[in-house]
PDB file of C-alpha atoms in Angstrom:
ATOM      1  CA  MET A   1      -1.251 -40.027 -16.625  1.00 91.00           C
ATOM      2  CA  SER A   2       2.262 -40.188 -18.098  1.00 95.00           C
ATOM      3  CA  LYS A   3       3.945 -43.036 -19.946  1.00 96.00           C
ATOM      4  CA  VAL A   4       7.716 -43.332 -19.428  1.00 97.00           C
ATOM      5  CA  GLU A   5      10.122 -45.771 -21.062  1.00 96.00           C
ATOM      6  CA  VAL A   6      13.400 -47.028 -19.555  1.00 96.00           C
ATOM      7  CA  TYR A   7      16.152 -48.792 -21.499  1.00 95.00           C
ATOM      8  CA  VAL A   8      18.788 -50.651 -19.503  1.00 96.00           C
ATOM      9  CA  THR A   9      21.907 -51.953 -21.260  1.00 94.00           C
ATOM     10  CA  TYR A  10      25.280 -53.308 -20.245  1.00 93.00           C
ATOM     11  CA  LYS A  11      28.113 -50.785 -20.117  1.00 93.00           C
ATOM     12  CA  LYS A  12      30.263 -50.934 -23.292  1.00 89.00           C
ATOM     13  CA  SER A  13      33.129 -52.479 -21.302  1.00 91.00           C
ATOM     14  CA  ILE A  14      30.970 -55.423 -20.219  1.00 92.00           C
ATOM     15  CA  LEU A  15      30.878 -58.541 -22.457  1.00 92.00           C
ATOM     16  CA  ASP A  16      27.356 -59.315 -23.749  1.00 93.00           C
ATOM     17  CA  PRO A  17      27.269 -63.107 -24.345  1.00 94.00           C
ATOM     18  CA  GLN A  18      23.553 -63.065 -25.170  1.00 94.00           C
ATOM     19  CA  GLY A  19      24.127 -60.433 -27.844  1.00 95.00           C
ATOM     20  CA  GLN A  20      27.032 -62.432 -29.252  1.00 96.00           C
ATOM     21  CA  ALA A  21      24.903 -65.607 -29.384  1.00 96.00           C
ATOM     22  CA  ILE A  22      22.104 -63.820 -31.259  1.00 97.00           C
ATOM     23  CA  LYS A  23      24.650 -62.283 -33.637  1.00 97.00           C
ATOM     24  CA  ALA A  24      26.011 -65.769 -34.406  1.00 97.00           C
ATOM     25  CA  ALA A  25      22.457 -66.953 -35.099  1.00 96.00           C
ATOM     26  CA  THR A  26      21.872 -64.086 -37.538  1.00 97.00           C
ATOM     27  CA  GLN A  27      25.102 -64.951 -39.363  1.00 96.00           C
ATOM     28  CA  LYS A  28      23.887 -68.564 -39.735  1.00 96.00           C
ATOM     29  CA  LEU A  29      20.649 -67.212 -41.203  1.00 95.00           C
ATOM     30  CA  GLY A  30      22.728 -65.351 -43.783  1.00 96.00           C
ATOM     31  CA  TYR A  31      22.581 -61.823 -42.360  1.00 96.00           C
ATOM     32  CA  SER A  32      26.282 -61.064 -42.750  1.00 96.00           C
ATOM     33  CA  GLU A  33      25.607 -57.290 -42.519  1.00 96.00           C
ATOM     34  CA  ILE A  34      24.982 -57.551 -38.761  1.00 97.00           C
ATOM     35  CA  GLN A  35      28.081 -56.101 -37.082  1.00 96.00           C
ATOM     36  CA  ASP A  36      27.026 -56.085 -33.423  1.00 95.00           C
ATOM     37  CA  ILE A  37      24.004 -56.855 -31.224  1.00 96.00           C
ATOM     38  CA  ARG A  38      23.605 -55.707 -27.641  1.00 95.00           C
ATOM     39  CA  VAL A  39      20.703 -56.966 -25.545  1.00 96.00           C
ATOM     40  CA  GLY A  40      19.052 -55.018 -22.737  1.00 96.00           C
ATOM     41  CA  LYS A  41      15.888 -54.600 -20.693  1.00 96.00           C
ATOM     42  CA  TYR A  42      12.994 -52.346 -21.668  1.00 95.00           C
ATOM     43  CA  PHE A  43      10.347 -51.015 -19.275  1.00 96.00           C
ATOM     44  CA  GLU A  44       7.060 -49.295 -20.069  1.00 95.00           C
ATOM     45  CA  ILE A  45       5.897 -47.485 -16.916  1.00 97.00           C
ATOM     46  CA  GLU A  46       2.557 -45.710 -16.415  1.00 97.00           C
ATOM     47  CA  VAL A  47       2.729 -42.969 -13.773  1.00 97.00           C
ATOM     48  CA  ASP A  48      -0.229 -41.092 -12.301  1.00 96.00           C
ATOM     49  CA  ASP A  49       1.605 -37.743 -12.484  1.00 96.00           C
ATOM     50  CA  GLU A  50       2.510 -35.072 -15.028  1.00 95.00           C
ATOM     51  CA  PRO A  51       5.551 -35.790 -17.245  1.00 95.00           C
ATOM     52  CA  GLN A  52       8.294 -33.746 -15.512  1.00 95.00           C
ATOM     53  CA  THR A  53       7.557 -35.259 -12.108  1.00 95.00           C
ATOM     54  CA  ALA A  54       7.009 -38.711 -13.588  1.00 96.00           C
ATOM     55  CA  VAL A  55      10.451 -38.705 -15.216  1.00 96.00           C
ATOM     56  CA  LYS A  56      12.165 -37.753 -11.922  1.00 96.00           C
ATOM     57  CA  LYS A  57      10.345 -40.542 -10.074  1.00 97.00           C
ATOM     58  CA  VAL A  58      11.197 -43.118 -12.774  1.00 97.00           C
ATOM     59  CA  GLU A  59      14.851 -42.066 -12.733  1.00 97.00           C
ATOM     60  CA  GLU A  60      14.933 -42.706  -8.978  1.00 97.00           C
ATOM     61  CA  ILE A  61      13.286 -46.110  -9.542  1.00 97.00           C
ATOM     62  CA  ALA A  62      15.727 -46.953 -12.351  1.00 97.00           C
ATOM     63  CA  GLU A  63      18.654 -46.100 -10.057  1.00 95.00           C
ATOM     64  CA  LYS A  64      17.262 -48.152  -7.137  1.00 95.00           C
ATOM     65  CA  LEU A  65      15.585 -51.125  -8.856  1.00 95.00           C
ATOM     66  CA  LEU A  66      15.918 -51.434 -12.616  1.00 96.00           C
ATOM     67  CA  ALA A  67      19.644 -51.049 -13.334  1.00 95.00           C
ATOM     68  CA  ASN A  68      22.761 -52.432 -11.632  1.00 93.00           C
ATOM     69  CA  PRO A  69      25.027 -49.353 -11.515  1.00 91.00           C
ATOM     70  CA  ASN A  70      28.194 -51.488 -11.570  1.00 92.00           C
ATOM     71  CA  MET A  71      27.433 -53.147 -14.908  1.00 93.00           C
ATOM     72  CA  GLU A  72      24.533 -51.318 -16.524  1.00 95.00           C
ATOM     73  CA  THR A  73      23.549 -47.886 -17.787  1.00 95.00           C
ATOM     74  CA  TYR A  74      19.973 -46.645 -18.328  1.00 96.00           C
ATOM     75  CA  LYS A  75      18.068 -44.098 -20.422  1.00 94.00           C
ATOM     76  CA  VAL A  76      14.669 -42.637 -19.431  1.00 96.00           C
ATOM     77  CA  GLU A  77      12.289 -41.188 -22.037  1.00 94.00           C
ATOM     78  CA  VAL A  78       8.784 -39.698 -21.724  1.00 94.00           C
ATOM     79  CA  VAL A  79       6.409 -41.131 -24.338  1.00 90.00           C
ATOM     80  CA  GLN A  80       3.266 -39.163 -23.398  1.00 78.00           C
TER      81      GLN A  80
ATOM     82  CA  MET B   1      26.683 -48.202 -40.876  1.00 91.00           C
ATOM     83  CA  SER B   2      23.168 -48.003 -39.395  1.00 95.00           C
ATOM     84  CA  LYS B   3      22.064 -48.424 -35.796  1.00 96.00           C
ATOM     85  CA  VAL B   4      18.608 -49.988 -35.324  1.00 97.00           C
ATOM     86  CA  GLU B   5      16.739 -50.539 -32.070  1.00 96.00           C
ATOM     87  CA  VAL B   6      14.145 -53.291 -31.437  1.00 96.00           C
ATOM     88  CA  TYR B   7      11.698 -53.332 -28.513  1.00 95.00           C
ATOM     89  CA  VAL B   8       9.967 -56.610 -27.747  1.00 96.00           C
ATOM     90  CA  THR B   9       7.088 -56.675 -25.254  1.00 94.00           C
ATOM     91  CA  TYR B  10       4.369 -59.093 -24.236  1.00 93.00           C
ATOM     92  CA  LYS B  11       1.023 -58.643 -25.962  1.00 93.00           C
ATOM     93  CA  LYS B  12      -1.452 -56.701 -23.761  1.00 89.00           C
ATOM     94  CA  SER B  13      -3.496 -59.881 -23.208  1.00 91.00           C
ATOM     95  CA  ILE B  14      -0.495 -61.706 -21.723  1.00 92.00           C
ATOM     96  CA  LEU B  15       0.094 -61.474 -17.940  1.00 92.00           C
ATOM     97  CA  ASP B  16       3.476 -59.906 -17.088  1.00 93.00           C
ATOM     98  CA  PRO B  17       4.479 -61.344 -13.675  1.00 94.00           C
ATOM     99  CA  GLN B  18       7.893 -59.661 -13.767  1.00 94.00           C
ATOM    100  CA  GLY B  19       6.267 -56.290 -14.347  1.00 95.00           C
ATOM    101  CA  GLN B  20       3.823 -56.928 -11.501  1.00 96.00           C
ATOM    102  CA  ALA B  21       6.672 -57.901  -9.151  1.00 96.00           C
ATOM    103  CA  ILE B  22       8.604 -54.711  -9.944  1.00 97.00           C
ATOM    104  CA  LYS B  23       5.429 -52.645  -9.499  1.00 97.00           C
ATOM    105  CA  ALA B  24       4.946 -54.180  -6.042  1.00 97.00           C
ATOM    106  CA  ALA B  25       8.554 -53.294  -5.184  1.00 96.00           C
ATOM    107  CA  THR B  26       8.022 -49.671  -6.234  1.00 97.00           C
ATOM    108  CA  GLN B  27       4.906 -49.490  -4.050  1.00 96.00           C
ATOM    109  CA  LYS B  28       6.972 -50.725  -1.066  1.00 96.00           C
ATOM    110  CA  LEU B  29       9.502 -47.980  -1.793  1.00 95.00           C
ATOM    111  CA  GLY B  30       6.643 -45.481  -1.559  1.00 96.00           C
ATOM    112  CA  TYR B  31       6.055 -44.754  -5.260  1.00 96.00           C
ATOM    113  CA  SER B  32       2.267 -45.032  -5.132  1.00 96.00           C
ATOM    114  CA  GLU B  33       1.943 -43.083  -8.438  1.00 96.00           C
ATOM    115  CA  ILE B  34       3.153 -46.117 -10.422  1.00 97.00           C
ATOM    116  CA  GLN B  35       0.043 -47.558 -12.109  1.00 96.00           C
ATOM    117  CA  ASP B  36       1.572 -50.247 -14.336  1.00 95.00           C
ATOM    118  CA  ILE B  37       4.964 -51.642 -15.363  1.00 96.00           C
ATOM    119  CA  ARG B  38       5.562 -53.863 -18.379  1.00 95.00           C
ATOM    120  CA  VAL B  39       8.951 -55.462 -18.928  1.00 96.00           C
ATOM    121  CA  GLY B  40      10.408 -56.303 -22.330  1.00 96.00           C
ATOM    122  CA  LYS B  41      13.617 -56.921 -24.269  1.00 96.00           C
ATOM    123  CA  TYR B  42      15.632 -54.213 -25.974  1.00 95.00           C
ATOM    124  CA  PHE B  43      18.142 -54.774 -28.772  1.00 96.00           C
ATOM    125  CA  GLU B  44      20.710 -52.361 -30.207  1.00 95.00           C
ATOM    126  CA  ILE B  45      21.793 -53.683 -33.599  1.00 97.00           C
ATOM    127  CA  GLU B  46      24.587 -52.299 -35.798  1.00 97.00           C
ATOM    128  CA  VAL B  47      24.079 -53.089 -39.502  1.00 97.00           C
ATOM    129  CA  ASP B  48      26.613 -52.532 -42.265  1.00 96.00           C
ATOM    130  CA  ASP B  49      23.957 -51.146 -44.631  1.00 96.00           C
ATOM    131  CA  GLU B  50      22.027 -47.936 -45.259  1.00 95.00           C
ATOM    132  CA  PRO B  51      18.998 -47.297 -42.987  1.00 95.00           C
ATOM    133  CA  GLN B  52      16.078 -48.384 -45.250  1.00 94.00           C
ATOM    134  CA  THR B  53      17.677 -51.752 -46.041  1.00 95.00           C
ATOM    135  CA  ALA B  54      18.899 -52.180 -42.466  1.00 96.00           C
ATOM    136  CA  VAL B  55      15.372 -51.746 -41.076  1.00 96.00           C
ATOM    137  CA  LYS B  56      13.967 -54.391 -43.450  1.00 96.00           C
ATOM    138  CA  LYS B  57      16.697 -56.866 -42.484  1.00 97.00           C
ATOM    139  CA  VAL B  58      16.177 -56.213 -38.742  1.00 97.00           C
ATOM    140  CA  GLU B  59      12.411 -56.668 -39.105  1.00 97.00           C
ATOM    141  CA  GLU B  60      13.042 -60.066 -40.668  1.00 97.00           C
ATOM    142  CA  ILE B  61      15.433 -60.948 -37.825  1.00 97.00           C
ATOM    143  CA  ALA B  62      12.918 -59.737 -35.211  1.00 97.00           C
ATOM    144  CA  GLU B  63      10.223 -61.925 -36.786  1.00 95.00           C
ATOM    145  CA  LYS B  64      12.520 -65.008 -36.937  1.00 95.00           C
ATOM    146  CA  LEU B  65      14.662 -64.680 -33.798  1.00 95.00           C
ATOM    147  CA  LEU B  66      13.886 -61.877 -31.384  1.00 96.00           C
ATOM    148  CA  ALA B  67      10.119 -62.076 -30.770  1.00 95.00           C
ATOM    149  CA  ASN B  68       7.766 -65.002 -30.145  1.00 93.00           C
ATOM    150  CA  PRO B  69       4.794 -64.096 -32.401  1.00 91.00           C
ATOM    151  CA  ASN B  70       2.333 -65.998 -30.181  1.00 92.00           C
ATOM    152  CA  MET B  71       3.026 -63.922 -27.052  1.00 93.00           C
ATOM    153  CA  GLU B  72       5.075 -60.900 -28.050  1.00 95.00           C
ATOM    154  CA  THR B  73       4.941 -57.844 -30.291  1.00 95.00           C
ATOM    155  CA  TYR B  74       7.942 -55.824 -31.509  1.00 96.00           C
ATOM    156  CA  LYS B  75       8.790 -52.297 -32.680  1.00 94.00           C
ATOM    157  CA  VAL B  76      11.784 -51.462 -34.899  1.00 96.00           C
ATOM    158  CA  GLU B  77      13.305 -47.953 -34.951  1.00 94.00           C
ATOM    159  CA  VAL B  78      16.316 -46.517 -36.835  1.00 94.00           C
ATOM    160  CA  VAL B  79      18.592 -44.510 -34.539  1.00 91.00           C
ATOM    161  CA  GLN B  80      21.192 -43.431 -37.115  1.00 78.00           C
TER     162      GLN B  80
END
């Protein structure tokens, strides 16, 4: 059994209103050090396969289901 | 400048309907190896501080703003 993580975020060129709203909230709480916040989706996927094959399968799934290629980029990482 | 990542997921005891829906979609696409999918939120935060202090500040922000302590858990990691 393998555990794979996927991180999906907006491309840098895409405005992230949710991130901007959270940043404004942190400023109100007094955290002036916060320069930027970008919000994305995070997936923990358990795959009944060994890691190399699991990663290939999850990359296919990320491409087809988890990320919108026009606006988002994704990263896939094996955890175990 | 430090870059800190936060991962927020539902506690194990909490049902994750979104994860279940995506799992069902992967099964339809023929990925029968997928055993479980859990969906969460992912934050990339840039902090104008050195890493140790940045992590402490982001943990406070995660506790106050990013995660609902009743239903969610969070992990904080320094990237650079």
